[in-house]
mmCIF file with all atom_site columns, C-alpha atoms in Angstrom:
data_model
loop_
_atom_site.group_PDB
_atom_site.id
_atom_site.type_symbol
_atom_site.label_atom_id
_atom_site.label_alt_id
_atom_site.label_comp_id
_atom_site.label_asym_id
_atom_site.label_entity_id
_atom_site.label_seq_id
_atom_site.pdbx_PDB_ins_code
_atom_site.Cartn_x
_atom_site.Cartn_y
_atom_site.Cartn_z
_atom_site.occupancy
_atom_site.B_iso_or_equiv
_atom_site.pdbx_formal_charge
_atom_site.auth_seq_id
_atom_site.auth_comp_id
_atom_site.auth_asym_id
_atom_site.auth_atom_id
_atom_site.pdbx_PDB_model_num
ATOM 1   C CA . MET A 1 1   ? 14.682 8.506   20.313  1.00 0.00 ? 1   MET A CA 1
ATOM 2   C CA . LYS A 1 2   ? 18.005 7.355   18.885  1.00 0.00 ? 2   LYS A CA 1
ATOM 3   C CA . ILE A 1 3   ? 18.353 6.727   15.174  1.00 0.00 ? 3   ILE A CA 1
ATOM 4   C CA . TYR A 1 4   ? 20.180 3.476   15.797  1.00 0.00 ? 4   TYR A CA 1
ATOM 5   C CA . THR A 1 5   ? 18.538 0.562   17.583  1.00 0.00 ? 5   THR A CA 1
ATOM 6   C CA . LYS A 1 6   ? 21.093 -2.187  16.923  1.00 0.00 ? 6   LYS A CA 1
ATOM 7   C CA . THR A 1 7   ? 18.194 -4.578  16.240  1.00 0.00 ? 7   THR A CA 1
ATOM 8   C CA . GLY A 1 8   ? 19.218 -4.905  12.582  1.00 0.00 ? 8   GLY A CA 1
ATOM 9   C CA . ASP A 1 9   ? 22.872 -5.670  13.160  1.00 0.00 ? 9   ASP A CA 1
ATOM 10  C CA . LYS A 1 10  ? 22.444 -9.354  12.290  1.00 0.00 ? 10  LYS A CA 1
ATOM 11  C CA . GLY A 1 11  ? 20.606 -8.760  8.995   1.00 0.00 ? 11  GLY A CA 1
ATOM 12  C CA . ASN A 1 12  ? 17.007 -8.689  10.201  1.00 0.00 ? 12  ASN A CA 1
ATOM 13  C CA . THR A 1 13  ? 14.481 -5.877  10.376  1.00 0.00 ? 13  THR A CA 1
ATOM 14  C CA . SER A 1 14  ? 10.875 -5.353  11.441  1.00 0.00 ? 14  SER A CA 1
ATOM 15  C CA . LEU A 1 15  ? 7.873  -4.773  9.246   1.00 0.00 ? 15  LEU A CA 1
ATOM 16  C CA . PHE A 1 16  ? 5.077  -2.514  10.487  1.00 0.00 ? 16  PHE A CA 1
ATOM 17  C CA . GLY A 1 17  ? 3.211  -4.756  12.868  1.00 0.00 ? 17  GLY A CA 1
ATOM 18  C CA . GLY A 1 18  ? 6.388  -6.195  14.394  1.00 0.00 ? 18  GLY A CA 1
ATOM 19  C CA . THR A 1 19  ? 7.106  -9.209  12.181  1.00 0.00 ? 19  THR A CA 1
ATOM 20  C CA . ARG A 1 20  ? 10.860 -9.770  11.853  1.00 0.00 ? 20  ARG A CA 1
ATOM 21  C CA . VAL A 1 21  ? 12.235 -10.633 8.396   1.00 0.00 ? 21  VAL A CA 1
ATOM 22  C CA . LYS A 1 22  ? 15.645 -10.837 6.714   1.00 0.00 ? 22  LYS A CA 1
ATOM 23  C CA . LYS A 1 23  ? 16.810 -7.583  5.133   1.00 0.00 ? 23  LYS A CA 1
ATOM 24  C CA . SER A 1 24  ? 17.057 -9.541  1.878   1.00 0.00 ? 24  SER A CA 1
ATOM 25  C CA . HIS A 1 25  ? 13.282 -10.277 1.949   1.00 0.00 ? 25  HIS A CA 1
ATOM 26  C CA . LEU A 1 26  ? 11.396 -9.356  -1.244  1.00 0.00 ? 26  LEU A CA 1
ATOM 27  C CA . ARG A 1 27  ? 9.173  -6.978  0.742   1.00 0.00 ? 27  ARG A CA 1
ATOM 28  C CA . ILE A 1 28  ? 12.210 -5.069  2.033   1.00 0.00 ? 28  ILE A CA 1
ATOM 29  C CA . ASP A 1 29  ? 13.627 -4.867  -1.497  1.00 0.00 ? 29  ASP A CA 1
ATOM 30  C CA . ALA A 1 30  ? 10.306 -3.531  -2.815  1.00 0.00 ? 30  ALA A CA 1
ATOM 31  C CA . TYR A 1 31  ? 9.853  -0.746  -0.279  1.00 0.00 ? 31  TYR A CA 1
ATOM 32  C CA . GLY A 1 32  ? 13.590 -0.021  -0.234  1.00 0.00 ? 32  GLY A CA 1
ATOM 33  C CA . THR A 1 33  ? 13.485 0.589   -3.980  1.00 0.00 ? 33  THR A CA 1
ATOM 34  C CA . ILE A 1 34  ? 10.451 2.857   -3.502  1.00 0.00 ? 34  ILE A CA 1
ATOM 35  C CA . ASP A 1 35  ? 12.549 4.787   -0.958  1.00 0.00 ? 35  ASP A CA 1
ATOM 36  C CA . GLU A 1 36  ? 15.416 5.028   -3.469  1.00 0.00 ? 36  GLU A CA 1
ATOM 37  C CA . LEU A 1 37  ? 12.963 6.280   -6.090  1.00 0.00 ? 37  LEU A CA 1
ATOM 38  C CA . ASN A 1 38  ? 11.652 8.884   -3.659  1.00 0.00 ? 38  ASN A CA 1
ATOM 39  C CA . ALA A 1 39  ? 15.198 10.131  -3.001  1.00 0.00 ? 39  ALA A CA 1
ATOM 40  C CA . ASN A 1 40  ? 15.884 10.385  -6.739  1.00 0.00 ? 40  ASN A CA 1
ATOM 41  C CA . ILE A 1 41  ? 12.674 12.323  -7.285  1.00 0.00 ? 41  ILE A CA 1
ATOM 42  C CA . GLY A 1 42  ? 13.705 14.616  -4.423  1.00 0.00 ? 42  GLY A CA 1
ATOM 43  C CA . LEU A 1 43  ? 17.007 15.271  -6.192  1.00 0.00 ? 43  LEU A CA 1
ATOM 44  C CA . LEU A 1 44  ? 15.154 15.968  -9.438  1.00 0.00 ? 44  LEU A CA 1
ATOM 45  C CA . ARG A 1 45  ? 12.715 18.280  -7.627  1.00 0.00 ? 45  ARG A CA 1
ATOM 46  C CA . ASP A 1 46  ? 15.664 20.192  -6.130  1.00 0.00 ? 46  ASP A CA 1
ATOM 47  C CA . GLN A 1 47  ? 16.996 20.877  -9.648  1.00 0.00 ? 47  GLN A CA 1
ATOM 48  C CA . VAL A 1 48  ? 13.738 21.809  -11.389 1.00 0.00 ? 48  VAL A CA 1
ATOM 49  C CA . SER A 1 49  ? 13.088 25.534  -11.697 1.00 0.00 ? 49  SER A CA 1
ATOM 50  C CA . ASN A 1 50  ? 9.445  25.165  -12.836 1.00 0.00 ? 50  ASN A CA 1
ATOM 51  C CA . LYS A 1 51  ? 7.351  25.636  -9.666  1.00 0.00 ? 51  LYS A CA 1
ATOM 52  C CA . SER A 1 52  ? 4.382  23.704  -11.067 1.00 0.00 ? 52  SER A CA 1
ATOM 53  C CA . ILE A 1 53  ? 6.536  20.652  -11.844 1.00 0.00 ? 53  ILE A CA 1
ATOM 54  C CA . SER A 1 54  ? 8.181  20.917  -8.445  1.00 0.00 ? 54  SER A CA 1
ATOM 55  C CA . GLU A 1 55  ? 4.750  20.816  -6.769  1.00 0.00 ? 55  GLU A CA 1
ATOM 56  C CA . ILE A 1 56  ? 3.738  17.767  -8.814  1.00 0.00 ? 56  ILE A CA 1
ATOM 57  C CA . LEU A 1 57  ? 6.958  16.000  -7.823  1.00 0.00 ? 57  LEU A CA 1
ATOM 58  C CA . TYR A 1 58  ? 6.301  16.802  -4.160  1.00 0.00 ? 58  TYR A CA 1
ATOM 59  C CA . LYS A 1 59  ? 2.839  15.233  -4.462  1.00 0.00 ? 59  LYS A CA 1
ATOM 60  C CA . VAL A 1 60  ? 4.445  12.163  -6.079  1.00 0.00 ? 60  VAL A CA 1
ATOM 61  C CA . GLN A 1 61  ? 6.895  11.929  -3.176  1.00 0.00 ? 61  GLN A CA 1
ATOM 62  C CA . ASP A 1 62  ? 3.982  11.995  -0.734  1.00 0.00 ? 62  ASP A CA 1
ATOM 63  C CA . ARG A 1 63  ? 2.297  9.132   -2.603  1.00 0.00 ? 63  ARG A CA 1
ATOM 64  C CA . LEU A 1 64  ? 5.577  7.178   -2.613  1.00 0.00 ? 64  LEU A CA 1
ATOM 65  C CA . PHE A 1 65  ? 5.714  7.446   1.184   1.00 0.00 ? 65  PHE A CA 1
ATOM 66  C CA . VAL A 1 66  ? 2.224  5.937   1.292   1.00 0.00 ? 66  VAL A CA 1
ATOM 67  C CA . ILE A 1 67  ? 3.265  3.106   -1.044  1.00 0.00 ? 67  ILE A CA 1
ATOM 68  C CA . GLY A 1 68  ? 6.384  2.476   1.019   1.00 0.00 ? 68  GLY A CA 1
ATOM 69  C CA . ALA A 1 69  ? 4.326  2.310   4.214   1.00 0.00 ? 69  ALA A CA 1
ATOM 70  C CA . ILE A 1 70  ? 1.844  -0.114  2.652   1.00 0.00 ? 70  ILE A CA 1
ATOM 71  C CA . LEU A 1 71  ? 4.654  -2.348  1.386   1.00 0.00 ? 71  LEU A CA 1
ATOM 72  C CA . ALA A 1 72  ? 6.382  -2.212  4.794   1.00 0.00 ? 72  ALA A CA 1
ATOM 73  C CA . CYS A 1 73  ? 3.356  -3.816  6.468   1.00 0.00 ? 73  CYS A CA 1
ATOM 74  C CA . ASP A 1 74  ? 3.015  -7.467  7.242   1.00 0.00 ? 74  ASP A CA 1
ATOM 75  C CA . PRO A 1 75  ? 0.043  -8.472  5.075   1.00 0.00 ? 75  PRO A CA 1
ATOM 76  C CA . GLU A 1 76  ? -1.078 -10.827 7.869   1.00 0.00 ? 76  GLU A CA 1
ATOM 77  C CA . LYS A 1 77  ? -1.589 -7.874  10.244  1.00 0.00 ? 77  LYS A CA 1
ATOM 78  C CA . LYS A 1 78  ? -4.878 -6.517  8.892   1.00 0.00 ? 78  LYS A CA 1
ATOM 79  C CA . ALA A 1 79  ? -5.593 -4.246  11.898  1.00 0.00 ? 79  ALA A CA 1
ATOM 80  C CA . LEU A 1 80  ? -3.030 -1.612  10.865  1.00 0.00 ? 80  LEU A CA 1
ATOM 81  C CA . LYS A 1 81  ? -4.671 1.575   9.601   1.00 0.00 ? 81  LYS A CA 1
ATOM 82  C CA . LEU A 1 82  ? -2.728 3.200   6.774   1.00 0.00 ? 82  LEU A CA 1
ATOM 83  C CA . PRO A 1 83  ? -3.426 5.802   4.117   1.00 0.00 ? 83  PRO A CA 1
ATOM 84  C CA . ASP A 1 84  ? -4.037 4.345   0.693   1.00 0.00 ? 84  ASP A CA 1
ATOM 85  C CA . ILE A 1 85  ? -3.507 4.910   -2.988  1.00 0.00 ? 85  ILE A CA 1
ATOM 86  C CA . LYS A 1 86  ? -6.659 5.465   -5.004  1.00 0.00 ? 86  LYS A CA 1
ATOM 87  C CA . GLY A 1 87  ? -7.653 5.548   -8.644  1.00 0.00 ? 87  GLY A CA 1
ATOM 88  C CA . GLU A 1 88  ? -7.615 9.338   -8.469  1.00 0.00 ? 88  GLU A CA 1
ATOM 89  C CA . ASP A 1 89  ? -3.871 9.211   -7.752  1.00 0.00 ? 89  ASP A CA 1
ATOM 90  C CA . VAL A 1 90  ? -3.342 7.269   -10.992 1.00 0.00 ? 90  VAL A CA 1
ATOM 91  C CA . TYR A 1 91  ? -5.670 9.659   -12.824 1.00 0.00 ? 91  TYR A CA 1
ATOM 92  C CA . PHE A 1 92  ? -3.627 12.619  -11.513 1.00 0.00 ? 92  PHE A CA 1
ATOM 93  C CA . LEU A 1 93  ? -0.514 11.219  -13.219 1.00 0.00 ? 93  LEU A CA 1
ATOM 94  C CA . GLU A 1 94  ? -2.414 10.423  -16.411 1.00 0.00 ? 94  GLU A CA 1
ATOM 95  C CA . SER A 1 95  ? -3.758 13.977  -16.552 1.00 0.00 ? 95  SER A CA 1
ATOM 96  C CA . ARG A 1 96  ? -0.269 15.451  -16.119 1.00 0.00 ? 96  ARG A CA 1
ATOM 97  C CA . ILE A 1 97  ? 1.034  13.139  -18.860 1.00 0.00 ? 97  ILE A CA 1
ATOM 98  C CA . ASP A 1 98  ? -1.768 14.208  -21.209 1.00 0.00 ? 98  ASP A CA 1
ATOM 99  C CA . GLU A 1 99  ? -1.125 17.916  -20.490 1.00 0.00 ? 99  GLU A CA 1
ATOM 100 C CA . MET A 1 100 ? 2.586  17.583  -21.253 1.00 0.00 ? 100 MET A CA 1
ATOM 101 C CA . GLU A 1 101 ? 2.069  15.458  -24.362 1.00 0.00 ? 101 GLU A CA 1
ATOM 102 C CA . GLU A 1 102 ? -0.224 18.123  -25.856 1.00 0.00 ? 102 GLU A CA 1
ATOM 103 C CA . THR A 1 103 ? 2.785  20.427  -26.153 1.00 0.00 ? 103 THR A CA 1
ATOM 104 C CA . LEU A 1 104 ? 5.391  17.852  -27.230 1.00 0.00 ? 104 LEU A CA 1
ATOM 105 C CA . SER A 1 105 ? 6.170  16.651  -30.722 1.00 0.00 ? 105 SER A CA 1
ATOM 106 C CA . PRO A 1 106 ? 4.995  13.113  -31.468 1.00 0.00 ? 106 PRO A CA 1
ATOM 107 C CA . LEU A 1 107 ? 7.462  10.431  -30.493 1.00 0.00 ? 107 LEU A CA 1
ATOM 108 C CA . LYS A 1 108 ? 8.745  8.426   -33.464 1.00 0.00 ? 108 LYS A CA 1
ATOM 109 C CA . ASN A 1 109 ? 11.967 6.953   -32.059 1.00 0.00 ? 109 ASN A CA 1
ATOM 110 C CA . PHE A 1 110 ? 13.456 5.907   -28.756 1.00 0.00 ? 110 PHE A CA 1
ATOM 111 C CA . ILE A 1 111 ? 15.131 8.736   -26.878 1.00 0.00 ? 111 ILE A CA 1
ATOM 112 C CA . ILE A 1 112 ? 18.688 8.463   -25.631 1.00 0.00 ? 112 ILE A CA 1
ATOM 113 C CA . PRO A 1 113 ? 18.685 9.915   -22.099 1.00 0.00 ? 113 PRO A CA 1
ATOM 114 C CA . GLY A 1 114 ? 20.811 13.004  -21.599 1.00 0.00 ? 114 GLY A CA 1
ATOM 115 C CA . GLY A 1 115 ? 21.374 16.465  -22.946 1.00 0.00 ? 115 GLY A CA 1
ATOM 116 C CA . HIS A 1 116 ? 21.079 18.268  -19.609 1.00 0.00 ? 116 HIS A CA 1
ATOM 117 C CA . PRO A 1 117 ? 21.589 17.141  -15.980 1.00 0.00 ? 117 PRO A CA 1
ATOM 118 C CA . VAL A 1 118 ? 17.927 17.789  -15.096 1.00 0.00 ? 118 VAL A CA 1
ATOM 119 C CA . VAL A 1 119 ? 16.714 15.717  -18.055 1.00 0.00 ? 119 VAL A CA 1
ATOM 120 C CA . SER A 1 120 ? 19.115 12.942  -17.043 1.00 0.00 ? 120 SER A CA 1
ATOM 121 C CA . LEU A 1 121 ? 17.780 13.011  -13.473 1.00 0.00 ? 121 LEU A CA 1
ATOM 122 C CA . ALA A 1 122 ? 14.249 12.467  -14.786 1.00 0.00 ? 122 ALA A CA 1
ATOM 123 C CA . HIS A 1 123 ? 15.464 9.424   -16.735 1.00 0.00 ? 123 HIS A CA 1
ATOM 124 C CA . ILE A 1 124 ? 17.372 8.060   -13.728 1.00 0.00 ? 124 ILE A CA 1
ATOM 125 C CA . ALA A 1 125 ? 14.202 8.378   -11.638 1.00 0.00 ? 125 ALA A CA 1
ATOM 126 C CA . ARG A 1 126 ? 12.279 6.615   -14.429 1.00 0.00 ? 126 ARG A CA 1
ATOM 127 C CA . THR A 1 127 ? 14.666 3.650   -14.448 1.00 0.00 ? 127 THR A CA 1
ATOM 128 C CA . VAL A 1 128 ? 14.583 3.344   -10.644 1.00 0.00 ? 128 VAL A CA 1
ATOM 129 C CA . CYS A 1 129 ? 10.781 3.459   -10.913 1.00 0.00 ? 129 CYS A CA 1
ATOM 130 C CA . ARG A 1 130 ? 10.854 0.554   -13.366 1.00 0.00 ? 130 ARG A CA 1
ATOM 131 C CA . ARG A 1 131 ? 13.090 -1.393  -10.961 1.00 0.00 ? 131 ARG A CA 1
ATOM 132 C CA . ALA A 1 132 ? 10.661 -0.672  -8.113  1.00 0.00 ? 132 ALA A CA 1
ATOM 133 C CA . GLU A 1 133 ? 7.849  -1.980  -10.294 1.00 0.00 ? 133 GLU A CA 1
ATOM 134 C CA . ARG A 1 134 ? 9.789  -5.186  -11.004 1.00 0.00 ? 134 ARG A CA 1
ATOM 135 C CA . ALA A 1 135 ? 10.454 -5.646  -7.276  1.00 0.00 ? 135 ALA A CA 1
ATOM 136 C CA . MET A 1 136 ? 6.762  -5.179  -6.510  1.00 0.00 ? 136 MET A CA 1
ATOM 137 C CA . VAL A 1 137 ? 5.719  -7.659  -9.215  1.00 0.00 ? 137 VAL A CA 1
ATOM 138 C CA . LEU A 1 138 ? 8.215  -10.197 -7.854  1.00 0.00 ? 138 LEU A CA 1
ATOM 139 C CA . LEU A 1 139 ? 6.822  -9.671  -4.346  1.00 0.00 ? 139 LEU A CA 1
ATOM 140 C CA . SER A 1 140 ? 3.276  -10.129 -5.682  1.00 0.00 ? 140 SER A CA 1
ATOM 141 C CA . ASP A 1 141 ? 4.205  -13.645 -6.822  1.00 0.00 ? 141 ASP A CA 1
ATOM 142 C CA . SER A 1 142 ? 4.421  -14.728 -3.172  1.00 0.00 ? 142 SER A CA 1
ATOM 143 C CA . SER A 1 143 ? 2.491  -12.113 -1.189  1.00 0.00 ? 143 SER A CA 1
ATOM 144 C CA . PRO A 1 144 ? -0.506 -9.895  -1.902  1.00 0.00 ? 144 PRO A CA 1
ATOM 145 C CA . VAL A 1 145 ? 0.261  -6.495  -3.444  1.00 0.00 ? 145 VAL A CA 1
ATOM 146 C CA . ASP A 1 146 ? -2.711 -4.270  -4.176  1.00 0.00 ? 146 ASP A CA 1
ATOM 147 C CA . GLU A 1 147 ? -3.059 -3.816  -7.942  1.00 0.00 ? 147 GLU A CA 1
ATOM 148 C CA . ILE A 1 148 ? -3.543 -0.053  -7.566  1.00 0.00 ? 148 ILE A CA 1
ATOM 149 C CA . LEU A 1 149 ? 0.041  0.209   -6.257  1.00 0.00 ? 149 LEU A CA 1
ATOM 150 C CA . LEU A 1 150 ? 1.344  -1.494  -9.391  1.00 0.00 ? 150 LEU A CA 1
ATOM 151 C CA . GLU A 1 151 ? -0.836 0.754   -11.567 1.00 0.00 ? 151 GLU A CA 1
ATOM 152 C CA . TYR A 1 152 ? 0.471  3.871   -9.853  1.00 0.00 ? 152 TYR A CA 1
ATOM 153 C CA . ILE A 1 153 ? 4.121  2.870   -10.197 1.00 0.00 ? 153 ILE A CA 1
ATOM 154 C CA . ASN A 1 154 ? 3.622  1.861   -13.825 1.00 0.00 ? 154 ASN A CA 1
ATOM 155 C CA . ARG A 1 155 ? 1.987  5.195   -14.616 1.00 0.00 ? 155 ARG A CA 1
ATOM 156 C CA . LEU A 1 156 ? 4.669  7.049   -12.643 1.00 0.00 ? 156 LEU A CA 1
ATOM 157 C CA . SER A 1 157 ? 7.389  5.637   -14.910 1.00 0.00 ? 157 SER A CA 1
ATOM 158 C CA . ASP A 1 158 ? 5.397  6.881   -17.925 1.00 0.00 ? 158 ASP A CA 1
ATOM 159 C CA . PHE A 1 159 ? 5.046  10.272  -16.240 1.00 0.00 ? 159 PHE A CA 1
ATOM 160 C CA . LEU A 1 160 ? 8.799  10.471  -15.579 1.00 0.00 ? 160 LEU A CA 1
ATOM 161 C CA . PHE A 1 161 ? 9.566  9.640   -19.215 1.00 0.00 ? 161 PHE A CA 1
ATOM 162 C CA . VAL A 1 162 ? 7.245  12.357  -20.509 1.00 0.00 ? 162 VAL A CA 1
ATOM 163 C CA . LEU A 1 163 ? 8.547  14.731  -17.842 1.00 0.00 ? 163 LEU A CA 1
ATOM 164 C CA . GLY A 1 164 ? 12.077 14.177  -19.173 1.00 0.00 ? 164 GLY A CA 1
ATOM 165 C CA . ARG A 1 165 ? 10.820 15.210  -22.607 1.00 0.00 ? 165 ARG A CA 1
ATOM 166 C CA . GLN A 1 166 ? 8.988  18.223  -21.162 1.00 0.00 ? 166 GLN A CA 1
ATOM 167 C CA . LEU A 1 167 ? 12.065 19.343  -19.237 1.00 0.00 ? 167 LEU A CA 1
ATOM 168 C CA . ALA A 1 168 ? 14.184 19.030  -22.400 1.00 0.00 ? 168 ALA A CA 1
ATOM 169 C CA . LYS A 1 169 ? 11.707 21.267  -24.185 1.00 0.00 ? 169 LYS A CA 1
ATOM 170 C CA . GLU A 1 170 ? 11.656 23.837  -21.360 1.00 0.00 ? 170 GLU A CA 1
ATOM 171 C CA . LEU A 1 171 ? 15.455 23.847  -21.201 1.00 0.00 ? 171 LEU A CA 1
ATOM 172 C CA . ASN A 1 172 ? 15.699 24.129  -24.998 1.00 0.00 ? 172 ASN A CA 1
ATOM 173 C CA . VAL A 1 173 ? 17.621 20.858  -25.207 1.00 0.00 ? 173 VAL A CA 1
ATOM 174 C CA . ASN A 1 174 ? 17.448 18.847  -28.409 1.00 0.00 ? 174 ASN A CA 1
ATOM 175 C CA . GLU A 1 175 ? 16.301 15.308  -27.764 1.00 0.00 ? 175 GLU A CA 1
ATOM 176 C CA . ILE A 1 176 ? 18.703 12.727  -29.090 1.00 0.00 ? 176 ILE A CA 1
ATOM 177 C CA . THR A 1 177 ? 16.804 9.958   -30.807 1.00 0.00 ? 177 THR A CA 1
ATOM 178 C CA . TRP A 1 178 ? 18.117 6.454   -31.272 1.00 0.00 ? 178 TRP A CA 1
ATOM 179 C CA . HIS A 1 179 ? 18.231 5.016   -34.779 1.00 0.00 ? 179 HIS A CA 1
ATOM 180 C CA . SER A 1 180 ? 19.295 1.371   -34.902 1.00 0.00 ? 180 SER A CA 1
ATOM 181 C CA . GLY A 1 181 ? 22.579 0.796   -36.667 1.00 0.00 ? 181 GLY A CA 1
ATOM 182 C CA . GLU A 1 182 ? 23.064 4.356   -37.879 1.00 0.00 ? 182 GLU A CA 1
#
C-alpha cells in the first residue's frame, strides 16, 4: 500500500465510511487537532524520565487515537464499529490529577509556562488540547459530538496543566507565578 493516493490533491478527503469532504471541514479540523495534540504528547513522553508518567501519557495517546477515529467518521454512517471513550477514561485522568495535586502546593496565582523544556512541552500540549476542545465544540454546533469526548478533552487539558506543575516539582524548577501589573 502506498502512502500517497493522490485523492486529496484537490483539497478533499474521505471520512471513515467513504464520505468525501473538503479538507477545511470542521470535522477534519477537529480530528486533525487531536492528531496534533497526540504528536505533542508523544514529544513530551519522549522527554519525560519518570516511567509512570510516560505510561500514563502512552495511555492518553491511545485514547486520543480513539477520539480521532470517532471524529473521522461520518455521523450518518451508523454501521461502523469503533472503540469508544467511557466515563472510566475520564475518571482515570481525574484520579491522576488528584494524585498529583496531593503533593503540590496550593495554586494561588496563574503560572507562566516555562522554566524547563519538559515543563514547557506539557504547557504546549495543554494549549493544543484547549484548541482541540474548541474545534470539537465548534463541530458540535452543526454535527453530533458525543459529550464524553468533550469531557475527556476538557479533563485532559486539566491533567496536562497539573502535569506541568508536577514535572516542575520533579525537576526542581521554581514555578513562575504571574502577578498582574507587578
